[in-house]
GROMACS .gro file of C-alpha atoms in nm:
model
  196
    1MET     CA    1   0.000   0.000   0.000
    2PRO     CA    2   0.147   0.341  -0.092
    3PRO     CA    3   0.250   0.554   0.208
    4ASN     CA    4  -0.001   0.830   0.129
    5LYS     CA    5  -0.297   0.588   0.121
    6CYS     CA    6  -0.433   0.395   0.414
    7GLY     CA    7  -0.693   0.130   0.482
    8ALA     CA    8  -0.891   0.098   0.804
    9GLY     CA    9  -0.578   0.004   1.002
   10GLY     CA   10  -0.385   0.302   0.866
   11LEU     CA   11  -0.675   0.536   0.940
   12TYR     CA   12  -0.692   0.407   1.296
   13PHE     CA   13  -0.319   0.471   1.337
   14LYS     CA   14  -0.359   0.828   1.208
   15VAL     CA   15  -0.647   0.889   1.450
   16ILE     CA   16  -0.437   0.760   1.741
   17GLN     CA   17  -0.148   0.983   1.631
   18LEU     CA   18  -0.380   1.286   1.635
   19ILE     CA   19  -0.506   1.194   1.981
   20PHE     CA   20  -0.150   1.167   2.111
   21GLN     CA   21  -0.075   1.509   1.965
   22MET     CA   22  -0.386   1.646   2.138
   23HIS     CA   23  -0.262   1.516   2.476
   24PRO     CA   24   0.115   1.565   2.476
   25GLU     CA   25   0.359   1.450   2.741
   26ILE     CA   26   0.331   1.638   3.070
   27THR     CA   27   0.630   1.696   3.296
   28THR     CA   28   0.651   1.799   3.660
   29GLU     CA   29   0.945   1.858   3.889
   30ARG     CA   30   1.008   1.484   3.933
   31LEU     CA   31   0.776   1.306   3.690
   32LYS     CA   32   0.690   1.267   3.324
   33LEU     CA   33   0.342   1.163   3.217
   34ARG     CA   34   0.241   1.023   2.880
   35LEU     CA   35  -0.076   0.863   2.747
   36ILE     CA   36  -0.112   0.493   2.820
   37GLN     CA   37  -0.035   0.282   2.512
   38PRO     CA   38  -0.119  -0.079   2.420
   39SER     CA   39   0.243  -0.176   2.493
   40ASP     CA   40   0.187  -0.079   2.859
   41ALA     CA   41  -0.038  -0.381   2.924
   42ARG     CA   42   0.224  -0.562   3.134
   43PHE     CA   43   0.269  -0.257   3.357
   44ILE     CA   44  -0.109  -0.214   3.394
   45LEU     CA   45  -0.134  -0.581   3.494
   46GLN     CA   46   0.149  -0.533   3.745
   47GLY     CA   47  -0.046  -0.255   3.914
   48LEU     CA   48  -0.400  -0.383   3.882
   49SER     CA   49  -0.316  -0.737   3.997
   50ASP     CA   50  -0.165  -0.604   4.321
   51GLY     CA   51  -0.409  -0.637   4.610
   52GLN     CA   52  -0.265  -0.330   4.782
   53VAL     CA   53  -0.337  -0.118   4.473
   54THR     CA   54  -0.684  -0.259   4.404
   55ARG     CA   55  -0.809  -0.283   4.763
   56TYR     CA   56  -1.022   0.028   4.706
   57TYR     CA   57  -1.019   0.017   4.326
   58ALA     CA   58  -1.310  -0.079   4.102
   59VAL     CA   59  -1.119  -0.345   3.905
   60HIS     CA   60  -0.865  -0.623   3.962
   61TYR     CA   61  -0.698  -0.842   3.696
   62ASP     CA   62  -0.486  -1.153   3.735
   63THR     CA   63  -0.386  -1.238   3.376
   64MET     CA   64  -0.266  -1.066   3.061
   65GLU     CA   65  -0.584  -1.182   2.889
   66ALA     CA   66  -0.805  -1.027   3.158
   67VAL     CA   67  -0.617  -0.694   3.164
   68GLN     CA   68  -0.700  -0.644   2.796
   69GLU     CA   69  -1.042  -0.526   2.918
   70GLN     CA   70  -0.869  -0.234   3.093
   71MET     CA   71  -0.656  -0.162   2.787
   72ARG     CA   72  -0.974  -0.146   2.575
   73PHE     CA   73  -1.119   0.094   2.834
   74TYR     CA   74  -0.822   0.332   2.797
   75GLU     CA   75  -0.844   0.311   2.418
   76GLN     CA   76  -1.221   0.368   2.418
   77LEU     CA   77  -1.183   0.682   2.633
   78LEU     CA   78  -0.955   0.833   2.370
   79GLN     CA   79  -1.160   0.721   2.071
   80GLU     CA   80  -1.489   0.851   2.214
   81GLY     CA   81  -1.341   1.165   2.370
   82THR     CA   82  -1.469   1.066   2.715
   83GLY     CA   83  -1.133   1.074   2.891
   84ALA     CA   84  -0.761   1.007   2.883
   85TRP     CA   85  -0.523   0.819   3.112
   86TRP     CA   86  -0.152   0.882   3.152
   87GLY     CA   87   0.114   0.647   3.282
   88PHE     CA   88   0.391   0.822   3.470
   89SER     CA   89   0.754   0.758   3.550
   90LEU     CA   90   1.034   0.937   3.726
   91LYS     CA   91   1.181   1.207   3.504
   92ASP     CA   92   1.514   1.029   3.452
   93ASP     CA   93   1.358   0.686   3.388
   94ASP     CA   94   1.108   0.541   3.139
   95GLN     CA   95   0.982   0.270   3.376
   96LEU     CA   96   0.621   0.348   3.466
   97ILE     CA   97   0.534   0.362   3.836
   98GLY     CA   98   0.173   0.481   3.835
   99ALA     CA   99  -0.125   0.600   3.636
  100CYS     CA  100  -0.360   0.895   3.655
  101GLY     CA  101  -0.634   1.023   3.431
  102TYR     CA  102  -0.989   1.115   3.343
  103SER     CA  103  -1.302   0.920   3.263
  104SER     CA  104  -1.672   1.013   3.242
  105LEU     CA  105  -1.578   1.332   3.056
  106GLU     CA  106  -1.889   1.528   2.954
  107LYS     CA  107  -1.793   1.806   2.716
  108GLU     CA  108  -2.131   1.977   2.730
  109HIS     CA  109  -2.101   2.011   3.108
  110ARG     CA  110  -1.721   2.064   3.104
  111LYS     CA  111  -1.662   1.803   3.372
  112ALA     CA  112  -1.472   1.479   3.418
  113GLU     CA  113  -1.386   1.226   3.689
  114ILE     CA  114  -1.024   1.183   3.799
  115GLY     CA  115  -0.863   0.859   3.915
  116PHE     CA  116  -0.512   0.748   4.007
  117TRP     CA  117  -0.300   0.462   4.141
  118LEU     CA  118   0.066   0.396   4.220
  119LEU     CA  119   0.282   0.086   4.262
  120PRO     CA  120   0.331   0.024   4.639
  121ALA     CA  121   0.712   0.044   4.617
  122TYR     CA  122   0.670   0.418   4.547
  123TRP     CA  123   0.411   0.502   4.814
  124GLY     CA  124   0.480   0.779   5.064
  125LYS     CA  125   0.695   0.994   4.836
  126GLY     CA  126   0.429   1.238   4.716
  127TYR     CA  127   0.421   1.112   4.357
  128ILE     CA  128   0.041   1.080   4.335
  129PRO     CA  129  -0.030   1.437   4.449
  130GLU     CA  130   0.236   1.561   4.205
  131ALA     CA  131   0.090   1.366   3.912
  132ALA     CA  132  -0.272   1.446   4.000
  133ARG     CA  133  -0.195   1.817   4.041
  134ALA     CA  134  -0.044   1.818   3.689
  135ILE     CA  135  -0.348   1.637   3.545
  136VAL     CA  136  -0.586   1.881   3.715
  137LYS     CA  137  -0.392   2.178   3.574
  138TYR     CA  138  -0.397   2.018   3.229
  139GLY     CA  139  -0.771   1.948   3.258
  140PHE     CA  140  -0.851   2.311   3.335
  141GLU     CA  141  -0.604   2.473   3.097
  142SER     CA  142  -0.604   2.236   2.796
  143MET     CA  143  -0.924   2.030   2.815
  144ASN     CA  144  -1.160   2.320   2.894
  145LEU     CA  145  -1.291   2.155   3.212
  146ASN     CA  146  -1.473   2.357   3.475
  147ARG     CA  147  -1.533   2.079   3.728
  148ILE     CA  148  -1.326   1.773   3.817
  149GLU     CA  149  -1.485   1.508   4.036
  150ALA     CA  150  -1.339   1.224   4.239
  151ILE     CA  151  -1.529   0.929   4.385
  152VAL     CA  152  -1.353   0.750   4.669
  153GLU     CA  153  -1.450   0.417   4.822
  154GLY     CA  154  -1.522   0.440   5.195
  155GLY     CA  155  -1.212   0.357   5.400
  156ASN     CA  156  -0.965   0.480   5.138
  157GLU     CA  157  -0.818   0.754   5.357
  158GLN     CA  158  -0.497   0.779   5.150
  159SER     CA  159  -0.689   0.888   4.840
  160GLU     CA  160  -0.896   1.130   5.044
  161GLN     CA  161  -0.577   1.287   5.180
  162VAL     CA  162  -0.436   1.324   4.827
  163LEU     CA  163  -0.751   1.499   4.709
  164LYS     CA  164  -0.756   1.737   5.006
  165LYS     CA  165  -0.386   1.813   4.957
  166ILE     CA  166  -0.441   1.923   4.597
  167GLY     CA  167  -0.744   2.139   4.671
  168PHE     CA  168  -1.049   1.916   4.626
  169ALA     CA  169  -1.352   1.989   4.843
  170TYR     CA  170  -1.555   1.721   5.021
  171GLU     CA  171  -1.910   1.710   4.885
  172GLY     CA  172  -2.072   1.420   5.065
  173ARG     CA  173  -2.095   1.051   5.143
  174LEU     CA  174  -2.341   0.815   4.977
  175ARG     CA  175  -2.390   0.539   5.233
  176GLU     CA  176  -2.392   0.177   5.114
  177ARG     CA  177  -2.407   0.305   4.755
  178GLU     CA  178  -2.265  -0.009   4.590
  179ILE     CA  179  -2.189  -0.374   4.658
  180LYS     CA  180  -1.829  -0.492   4.621
  181ASN     CA  181  -1.722  -0.849   4.698
  182GLY     CA  182  -2.061  -0.911   4.857
  183GLN     CA  183  -2.034  -0.613   5.095
  184TYR     CA  184  -2.201  -0.272   5.085
  185ILE     CA  185  -1.956   0.015   5.039
  186ASP     CA  186  -1.991   0.388   5.084
  187LEU     CA  187  -1.884   0.628   4.808
  188ILE     CA  188  -1.735   0.964   4.905
  189TYR     CA  189  -1.754   1.254   4.659
  190TYR     CA  190  -1.497   1.530   4.612
  191SER     CA  191  -1.462   1.801   4.349
  192ILE     CA  192  -1.250   2.095   4.243
  193LEU     CA  193  -1.367   2.385   4.028
  194LYS     CA  194  -1.172   2.598   3.785
  195GLU     CA  195  -1.081   2.930   3.939
  196LYS     CA  196  -1.289   3.214   3.795
   0.00000   0.00000   0.00000
């Protein structure tokens, strides 16, 4: 096939290239963030198969086959314009240590939901607040968001502390809102608004 022509596969590649140009790499003092790619599946499995990471997380995967569902989720967010997730590493290293991003993006209401996780070996060093702060800034400045929401499972005090640290306001607790592993769980809502 000539280089200037493309079939469905080539068109898909061009669309993905455009998406990656829309959401460029983000850097902070210690971190670099880039969109999650299909080749990151092993890293995503490493994180989302770890019981410490997924204790308060909505998903858990134990095999490469199973984690493909999460990879399709990341891809679908980009294709449909309903979010974007970044993997992040230390600035001087390409090895990913965590992930942070948006889902449930509603352009008409200029809002999205933020989420994040980090490999346990890197806990306690302030990497999640640093990454999340960068994503929030990017959401307000480059994605035209006015409101960013976070939904935290009851008991997940670490995530609540991160949100408070980066300026999110507590909005309320929905008691026994969902069932997880046969038990009712509370969901705690936080948000941050773009400064006027």
